[in-house]
């Protein structure tokens, strides 16, 4: 009788211990889930340099910018992990870098393609929304870096106002897409295309 009772007691203790171990294992699995790692970002000296134009860089901030970058309205995903960094000068030049970590390489590829399509259509879309305005764009081609990058320029102008020119670089490394913008008063002839291509290349390389 005593042995039977003892065996039952030991069995109950063993069951409780096993349940506890399983609970700890499950808890450990949840805690061990990989966290999103902030990708590398451009610094001020990586932006296109010009005489008398000194760049400053804000902090790398989680989330998308308060306002979507020009030509990329409604492109940045509501889901996914996003960071951004603002850049500015003491003159009229500014820029931003936005990096999005997608759920998979395939999702990142779709996001990059969507961003490229939006920028390529930007001048025409802007003209439809801005009666009396003028706009032009130029595709400066692809860059052989990681999974690839592309640079496009867009210039816009409205009567009685200074023209604006923008360069946008879209690149991808694995499941991370980065978008870099540069903008100032002027037209496409004022855009530092070669320097901005280097900036875009650096941005993609820093995603590693």
Short mmCIF file of C-alpha atoms in Angstrom, two decimals:
data_model
loop_
_atom_site.label_atom_id
_atom_site.label_comp_id
_atom_site.label_asym_id
_atom_site.label_seq_id
_atom_site.Cartn_x
_atom_site.Cartn_y
_atom_site.Cartn_z
CA UNK A 1 0.00 0.00 0.00
CA UNK A 2 2.74 2.42 1.04
CA UNK A 3 4.79 1.58 -2.11
CA UNK A 4 1.75 2.18 -4.31
CA UNK A 5 1.08 5.53 -2.65
CA UNK A 6 4.74 6.50 -2.97
CA UNK A 7 4.79 5.58 -6.67
CA UNK A 8 1.68 7.67 -7.28
CA UNK A 9 3.25 10.64 -5.47
CA UNK A 10 6.49 10.33 -7.40
CA UNK A 11 4.53 10.07 -10.65
CA UNK A 12 2.64 13.28 -9.85
CA UNK A 13 5.90 15.09 -9.08
CA UNK A 14 7.46 13.86 -12.34
CA UNK A 15 4.41 14.97 -14.34
CA UNK A 16 4.51 18.40 -12.76
CA UNK A 17 8.21 18.70 -13.47
CA UNK A 18 7.69 17.68 -17.10
CA UNK A 19 4.88 20.20 -17.53
CA UNK A 20 7.07 22.90 -16.03
CA UNK A 21 9.93 22.01 -18.35
CA UNK A 22 7.64 22.14 -21.36
CA UNK A 23 6.31 25.53 -20.26
CA UNK A 24 9.83 26.86 -19.86
CA UNK A 25 10.78 25.52 -23.28
CA UNK A 26 7.77 27.19 -24.89
CA UNK A 27 8.50 30.42 -23.04
CA UNK A 28 12.13 30.26 -24.12
CA UNK A 29 11.05 29.77 -27.74
CA UNK A 30 8.99 32.95 -27.65
CA UNK A 31 11.78 34.96 -26.06
CA UNK A 32 14.29 33.65 -28.59
CA UNK A 33 12.30 34.95 -31.58
CA UNK A 34 14.65 37.03 -33.75
CA UNK A 35 14.33 40.78 -33.44
CA UNK A 36 14.57 43.16 -36.36
CA UNK A 37 18.08 44.56 -36.63
CA UNK A 38 18.42 48.20 -37.63
CA UNK A 39 20.21 48.31 -41.00
CA UNK A 40 23.19 50.56 -41.60
CA UNK A 41 22.39 54.12 -42.67
CA UNK A 42 24.10 56.88 -44.59
CA UNK A 43 25.90 59.60 -42.64
CA UNK A 44 26.15 63.29 -43.58
CA UNK A 45 29.42 62.91 -45.49
CA UNK A 46 27.82 60.25 -47.75
CA UNK A 47 25.40 62.76 -49.29
CA UNK A 48 26.41 64.56 -52.53
CA UNK A 49 28.82 67.29 -51.54
CA UNK A 50 28.86 70.80 -53.00
CA UNK A 51 30.84 73.91 -52.22
CA UNK A 52 29.25 75.81 -49.35
CA UNK A 53 26.65 73.09 -48.81
CA UNK A 54 27.27 71.33 -45.49
CA UNK A 55 25.08 68.37 -44.64
CA UNK A 56 23.75 67.45 -41.23
CA UNK A 57 22.06 64.15 -40.37
CA UNK A 58 19.27 63.50 -37.93
CA UNK A 59 19.09 60.38 -35.81
CA UNK A 60 18.04 57.02 -37.23
CA UNK A 61 14.39 56.81 -36.20
CA UNK A 62 12.05 53.83 -36.14
CA UNK A 63 9.04 54.18 -38.44
CA UNK A 64 8.39 56.00 -41.68
CA UNK A 65 8.91 59.78 -42.06
CA UNK A 66 6.02 62.02 -41.00
CA UNK A 67 5.44 62.84 -44.67
CA UNK A 68 6.02 60.35 -47.48
CA UNK A 69 8.99 61.26 -49.71
CA UNK A 70 8.11 63.04 -52.95
CA UNK A 71 6.96 60.59 -55.65
CA UNK A 72 6.52 57.83 -53.07
CA UNK A 73 3.14 58.68 -51.60
CA UNK A 74 1.30 55.54 -50.48
CA UNK A 75 4.22 53.28 -51.47
CA UNK A 76 5.78 52.63 -48.06
CA UNK A 77 4.06 49.62 -46.52
CA UNK A 78 1.80 49.78 -43.49
CA UNK A 79 3.32 46.45 -42.41
CA UNK A 80 6.99 45.66 -42.02
CA UNK A 81 9.79 47.20 -40.06
CA UNK A 82 10.79 50.69 -41.18
CA UNK A 83 13.44 53.23 -40.19
CA UNK A 84 14.38 56.63 -41.57
CA UNK A 85 16.98 59.40 -41.28
CA UNK A 86 16.54 63.00 -42.39
CA UNK A 87 19.34 65.07 -43.96
CA UNK A 88 19.57 68.81 -44.48
CA UNK A 89 21.89 71.69 -45.30
CA UNK A 90 22.01 75.35 -44.36
CA UNK A 91 20.87 76.14 -47.90
CA UNK A 92 17.84 74.70 -49.71
CA UNK A 93 19.04 71.12 -50.19
CA UNK A 94 17.52 68.25 -48.24
CA UNK A 95 17.15 64.50 -48.33
CA UNK A 96 15.93 61.43 -46.50
CA UNK A 97 16.77 57.75 -46.37
CA UNK A 98 14.06 55.21 -45.64
CA UNK A 99 14.81 51.52 -45.15
CA UNK A 100 12.15 48.82 -44.95
CA UNK A 101 12.77 45.28 -43.76
CA UNK A 102 10.17 43.10 -45.49
CA UNK A 103 8.99 39.67 -44.41
CA UNK A 104 10.89 37.96 -47.25
CA UNK A 105 13.16 38.61 -50.20
CA UNK A 106 10.13 38.24 -52.50
CA UNK A 107 8.19 40.91 -50.59
CA UNK A 108 11.20 43.22 -50.70
CA UNK A 109 11.52 42.71 -54.45
CA UNK A 110 7.85 43.67 -54.90
CA UNK A 111 8.29 46.78 -52.74
CA UNK A 112 11.35 47.91 -54.72
CA UNK A 113 9.49 47.39 -58.00
CA UNK A 114 6.49 49.32 -56.69
CA UNK A 115 8.73 52.20 -55.59
CA UNK A 116 10.45 52.31 -58.98
CA UNK A 117 7.12 52.33 -60.82
CA UNK A 118 5.80 55.14 -58.62
CA UNK A 119 8.86 57.32 -59.24
CA UNK A 120 8.85 56.61 -62.99
CA UNK A 121 5.20 57.71 -63.18
CA UNK A 122 5.67 60.65 -60.81
CA UNK A 123 6.13 63.44 -63.36
CA UNK A 124 2.98 62.45 -65.29
CA UNK A 125 0.99 61.99 -62.08
CA UNK A 126 2.14 65.38 -60.80
CA UNK A 127 1.14 67.10 -64.05
CA UNK A 128 -2.37 65.62 -63.88
CA UNK A 129 -2.74 66.93 -60.34
CA UNK A 130 -1.18 70.34 -61.03
CA UNK A 131 -2.89 72.29 -63.85
CA UNK A 132 -0.52 74.85 -65.36
CA UNK A 133 2.57 73.12 -64.03
CA UNK A 134 5.43 71.57 -65.95
CA UNK A 135 7.34 68.42 -65.11
CA UNK A 136 10.05 66.23 -66.57
CA UNK A 137 11.96 63.15 -65.53
CA UNK A 138 15.00 61.12 -66.49
CA UNK A 139 15.97 57.53 -65.78
CA UNK A 140 19.65 57.48 -64.87
CA UNK A 141 19.80 53.72 -64.98
CA UNK A 142 20.60 50.82 -62.73
CA UNK A 143 23.54 50.30 -60.40
CA UNK A 144 25.19 46.91 -59.96
CA UNK A 145 25.18 46.68 -56.16
CA UNK A 146 23.77 43.74 -54.16
CA UNK A 147 20.32 42.94 -55.66
CA UNK A 148 20.47 46.15 -57.67
CA UNK A 149 19.54 49.82 -57.43
CA UNK A 150 18.07 52.43 -59.75
CA UNK A 151 18.29 56.24 -59.84
CA UNK A 152 15.60 58.49 -61.31
CA UNK A 153 15.36 62.28 -61.45
CA UNK A 154 12.15 64.32 -61.41
CA UNK A 155 11.81 68.08 -61.93
CA UNK A 156 8.65 70.14 -61.37
CA UNK A 157 7.67 73.77 -61.70
CA UNK A 158 4.56 75.93 -61.30
CA UNK A 159 4.09 79.52 -62.52
CA UNK A 160 5.46 82.27 -60.27
CA UNK A 161 7.44 79.77 -58.21
CA UNK A 162 10.97 78.40 -58.30
CA UNK A 163 11.42 74.98 -59.95
CA UNK A 164 12.32 71.96 -57.85
CA UNK A 165 14.46 68.96 -58.74
CA UNK A 166 14.59 65.59 -57.00
CA UNK A 167 16.81 62.55 -57.28
CA UNK A 168 15.56 59.23 -55.94
CA UNK A 169 17.56 56.06 -55.51
CA UNK A 170 15.88 52.71 -54.80
CA UNK A 171 17.97 49.68 -53.90
CA UNK A 172 17.69 46.26 -52.27
CA UNK A 173 19.83 43.83 -50.33
CA UNK A 174 17.99 40.59 -49.52
CA UNK A 175 14.75 41.40 -47.70
CA UNK A 176 15.67 45.04 -47.05
CA UNK A 177 14.81 47.91 -49.40
CA UNK A 178 16.34 51.35 -49.02
CA UNK A 179 15.18 54.58 -50.67
CA UNK A 180 17.31 57.72 -50.73
CA UNK A 181 16.10 61.13 -51.86
CA UNK A 182 17.85 64.41 -52.65
CA UNK A 183 16.08 67.65 -53.53
CA UNK A 184 16.64 71.37 -54.04
CA UNK A 185 15.55 74.33 -56.15
CA UNK A 186 16.54 73.92 -59.78
CA UNK A 187 16.04 71.60 -62.73
CA UNK A 188 17.51 68.32 -63.92
CA UNK A 189 20.65 70.04 -65.24
CA UNK A 190 21.49 71.00 -61.63
CA UNK A 191 21.22 67.46 -60.29
CA UNK A 192 24.50 65.86 -59.11
CA UNK A 193 23.72 62.52 -60.75
CA UNK A 194 27.18 60.92 -60.53
CA UNK A 195 27.60 61.87 -56.86
CA UNK A 196 24.09 60.69 -56.04
CA UNK A 197 24.74 57.33 -57.68
CA UNK A 198 27.68 56.93 -55.30
CA UNK A 199 25.39 57.88 -52.40
CA UNK A 200 22.84 55.26 -53.47
CA UNK A 201 25.55 52.61 -53.84
CA UNK A 202 26.84 53.41 -50.35
CA UNK A 203 23.31 53.22 -48.93
CA UNK A 204 22.74 49.72 -50.33
CA UNK A 205 26.16 48.49 -49.22
CA UNK A 206 25.49 49.72 -45.68
CA UNK A 207 22.39 47.53 -45.41
CA UNK A 208 24.60 44.48 -44.71
#
